[in-house]
Short mmCIF file of C-alpha atoms in Angstrom, two decimals:
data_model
loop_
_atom_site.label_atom_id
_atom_site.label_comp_id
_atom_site.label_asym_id
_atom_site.label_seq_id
_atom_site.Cartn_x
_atom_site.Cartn_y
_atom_site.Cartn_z
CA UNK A 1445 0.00 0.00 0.00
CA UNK A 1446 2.92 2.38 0.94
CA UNK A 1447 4.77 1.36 -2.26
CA UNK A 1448 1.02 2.79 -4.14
CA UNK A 1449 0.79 5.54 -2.37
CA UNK A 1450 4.74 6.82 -3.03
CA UNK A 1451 4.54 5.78 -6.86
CA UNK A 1452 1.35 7.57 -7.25
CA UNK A 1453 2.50 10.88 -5.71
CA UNK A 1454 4.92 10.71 -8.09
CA UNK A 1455 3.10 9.83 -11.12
CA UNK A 1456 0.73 12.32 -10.45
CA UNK A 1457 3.46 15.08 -9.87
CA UNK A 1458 4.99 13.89 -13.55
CA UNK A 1459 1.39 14.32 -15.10
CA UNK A 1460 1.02 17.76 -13.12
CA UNK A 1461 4.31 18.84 -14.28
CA UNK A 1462 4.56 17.79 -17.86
CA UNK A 1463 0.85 19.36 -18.64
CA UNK A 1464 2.18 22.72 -16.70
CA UNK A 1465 4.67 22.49 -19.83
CA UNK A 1466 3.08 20.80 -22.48
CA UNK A 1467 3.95 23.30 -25.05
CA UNK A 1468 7.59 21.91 -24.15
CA UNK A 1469 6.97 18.32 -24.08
CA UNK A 1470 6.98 17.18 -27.87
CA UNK A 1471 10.30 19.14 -28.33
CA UNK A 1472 11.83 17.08 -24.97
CA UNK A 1473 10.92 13.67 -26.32
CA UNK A 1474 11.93 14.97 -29.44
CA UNK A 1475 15.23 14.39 -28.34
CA UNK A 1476 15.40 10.99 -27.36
CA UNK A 1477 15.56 11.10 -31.32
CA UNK A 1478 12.58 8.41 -31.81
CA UNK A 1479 9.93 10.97 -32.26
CA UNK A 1480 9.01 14.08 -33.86
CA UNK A 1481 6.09 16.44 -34.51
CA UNK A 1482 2.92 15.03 -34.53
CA UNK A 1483 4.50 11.47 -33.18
CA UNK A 1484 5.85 13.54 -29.94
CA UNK A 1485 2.95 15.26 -29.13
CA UNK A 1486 1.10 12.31 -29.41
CA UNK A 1487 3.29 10.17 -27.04
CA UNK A 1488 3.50 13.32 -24.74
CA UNK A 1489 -0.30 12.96 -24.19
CA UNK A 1490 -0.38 9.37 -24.44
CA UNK A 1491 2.46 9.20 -21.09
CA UNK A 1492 0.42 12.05 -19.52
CA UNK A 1493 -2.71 10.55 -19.79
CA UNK A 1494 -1.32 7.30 -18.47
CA UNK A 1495 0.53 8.99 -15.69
CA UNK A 1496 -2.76 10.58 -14.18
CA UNK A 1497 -4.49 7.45 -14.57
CA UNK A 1498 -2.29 5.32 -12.52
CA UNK A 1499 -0.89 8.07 -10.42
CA UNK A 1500 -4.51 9.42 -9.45
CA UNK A 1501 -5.95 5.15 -9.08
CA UNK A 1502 -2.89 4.50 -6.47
CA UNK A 1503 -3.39 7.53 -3.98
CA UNK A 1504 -7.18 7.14 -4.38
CA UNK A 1505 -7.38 3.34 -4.13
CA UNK A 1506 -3.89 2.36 -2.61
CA UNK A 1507 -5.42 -0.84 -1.59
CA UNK A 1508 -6.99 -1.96 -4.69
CA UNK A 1509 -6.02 -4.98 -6.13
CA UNK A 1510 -7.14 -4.26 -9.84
CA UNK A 1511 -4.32 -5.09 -12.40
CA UNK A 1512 -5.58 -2.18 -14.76
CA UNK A 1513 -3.70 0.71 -13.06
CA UNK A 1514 -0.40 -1.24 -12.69
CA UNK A 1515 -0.50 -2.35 -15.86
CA UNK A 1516 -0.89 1.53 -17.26
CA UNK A 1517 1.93 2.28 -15.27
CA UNK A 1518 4.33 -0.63 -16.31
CA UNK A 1519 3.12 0.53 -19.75
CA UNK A 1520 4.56 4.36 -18.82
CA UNK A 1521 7.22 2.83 -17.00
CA UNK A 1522 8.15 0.64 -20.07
CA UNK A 1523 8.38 3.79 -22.24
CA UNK A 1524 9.80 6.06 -20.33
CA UNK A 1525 12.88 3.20 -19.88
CA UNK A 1526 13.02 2.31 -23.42
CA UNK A 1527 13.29 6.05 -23.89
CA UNK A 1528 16.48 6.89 -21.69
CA UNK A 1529 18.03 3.38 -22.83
CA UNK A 1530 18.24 3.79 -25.97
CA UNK A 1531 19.06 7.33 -25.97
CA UNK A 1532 22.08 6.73 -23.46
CA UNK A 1533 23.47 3.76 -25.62
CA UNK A 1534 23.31 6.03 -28.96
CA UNK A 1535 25.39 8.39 -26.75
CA UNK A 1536 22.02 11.13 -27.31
CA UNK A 1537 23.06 14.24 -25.25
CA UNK A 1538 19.53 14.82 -23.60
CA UNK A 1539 19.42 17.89 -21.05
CA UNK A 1540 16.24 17.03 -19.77
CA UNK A 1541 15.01 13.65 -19.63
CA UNK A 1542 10.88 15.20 -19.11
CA UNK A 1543 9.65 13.25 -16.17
CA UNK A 1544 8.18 16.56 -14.46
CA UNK A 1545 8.20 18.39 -17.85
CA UNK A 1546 10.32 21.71 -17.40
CA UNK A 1547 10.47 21.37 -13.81
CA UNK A 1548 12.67 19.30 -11.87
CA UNK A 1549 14.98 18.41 -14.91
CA UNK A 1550 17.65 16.10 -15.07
CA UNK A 1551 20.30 15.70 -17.15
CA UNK A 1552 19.94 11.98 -19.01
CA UNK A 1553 22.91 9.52 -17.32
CA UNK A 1554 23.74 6.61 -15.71
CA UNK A 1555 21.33 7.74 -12.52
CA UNK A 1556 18.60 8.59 -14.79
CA UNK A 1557 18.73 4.78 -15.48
CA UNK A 1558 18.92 2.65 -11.93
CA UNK A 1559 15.80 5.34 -11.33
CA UNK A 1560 14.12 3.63 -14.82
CA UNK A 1561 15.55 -0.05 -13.24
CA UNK A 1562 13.59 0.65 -10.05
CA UNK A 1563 10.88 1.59 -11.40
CA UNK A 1564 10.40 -1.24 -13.80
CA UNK A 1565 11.31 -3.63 -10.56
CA UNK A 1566 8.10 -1.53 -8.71
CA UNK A 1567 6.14 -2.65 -11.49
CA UNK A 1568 7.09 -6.37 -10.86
CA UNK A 1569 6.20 -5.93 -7.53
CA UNK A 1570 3.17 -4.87 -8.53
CA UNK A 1571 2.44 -7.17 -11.00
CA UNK A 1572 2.91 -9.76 -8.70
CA UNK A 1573 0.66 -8.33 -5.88
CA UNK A 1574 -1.57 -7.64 -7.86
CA UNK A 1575 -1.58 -11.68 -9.59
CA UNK A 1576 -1.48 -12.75 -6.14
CA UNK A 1577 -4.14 -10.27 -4.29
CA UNK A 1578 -7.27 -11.77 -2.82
CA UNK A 1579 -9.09 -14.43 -4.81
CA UNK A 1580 -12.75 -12.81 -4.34
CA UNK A 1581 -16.10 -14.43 -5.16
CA UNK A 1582 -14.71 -17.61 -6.48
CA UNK A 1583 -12.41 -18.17 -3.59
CA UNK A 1584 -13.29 -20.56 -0.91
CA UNK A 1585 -16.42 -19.51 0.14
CA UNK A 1586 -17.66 -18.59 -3.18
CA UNK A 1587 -19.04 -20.90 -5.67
CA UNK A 1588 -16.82 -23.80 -6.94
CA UNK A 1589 -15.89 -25.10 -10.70
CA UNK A 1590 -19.08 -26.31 -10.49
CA UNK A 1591 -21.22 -23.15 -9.89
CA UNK A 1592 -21.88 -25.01 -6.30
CA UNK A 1593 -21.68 -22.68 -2.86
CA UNK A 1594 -19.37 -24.12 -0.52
#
């Protein structure tokens, strides 16, 4: 519940912060050199969108169980990783990797990725609470294989 609770303070705080500059935000993914125009804007929405979805879900519903908002955010997660990877192999000089938009920027480097690795291993924790969570109406007092109470 903590872990929720953190990682959607700070999901939330990305959204907030990228939409405070989304006139900003296609030209910042821009370049990570993998989109451009239209395709940047796009993506900017898409990862704000899916950061206020997941971010908002965990701080209002920290002890939910449902798979959709950790999914969303190993989605975001996935793409924001895949982003700084690849852009840090090519050598890409990036000044501001975007997380909070124009605020809070960071230059793209080697502690730009263990803070991607951590977050993809919070989504594996996640993934696997969220697998393992309660097993609700079917569970041992619900009805079996069978559609027979127990």
């Amino acid at each position: 519940m903590v872990l929720r609770i953190v990682l959607g303070t700070v999901y939330t705080a990305m959204a907030i912060g990228q939409l405070a500059s989304f006139g900003r935000m296609p030209a910042i993914l821009s370049t990570y050199e993998l989109v451009a125009g239209g395709a940047a804007t796009v993506l900017a929405v898409a990862l704000i969108v899916g950061e206020l979805v997941c971010g908002l879900w965990f701080l209002a519903r920290p002890r939910s169980k449902a798979p959709a908002p950790v999914w969303v955010y190993t989605g975001v997660s996935v793409v924001w990783s895949l982003l700084a990877a690849q852009a840090y192999a090519r050598g890409l000089t990036v000044a501001n990797c975007g997380c909070f938009g124009t605020y809070l920027t960071q230059r793209l480097g080697w502690f730009v990725l263990v803070q991607d690795a951590l977050v993809l291993l919070y989504a594996g924790v996640l993934i696997r609470s969220a697998r393992t969570g309660p097993t609700g109406p079917t569970g041992p007092t619900g009805p079996n294989r069978k559609g027979v109470q127990q």
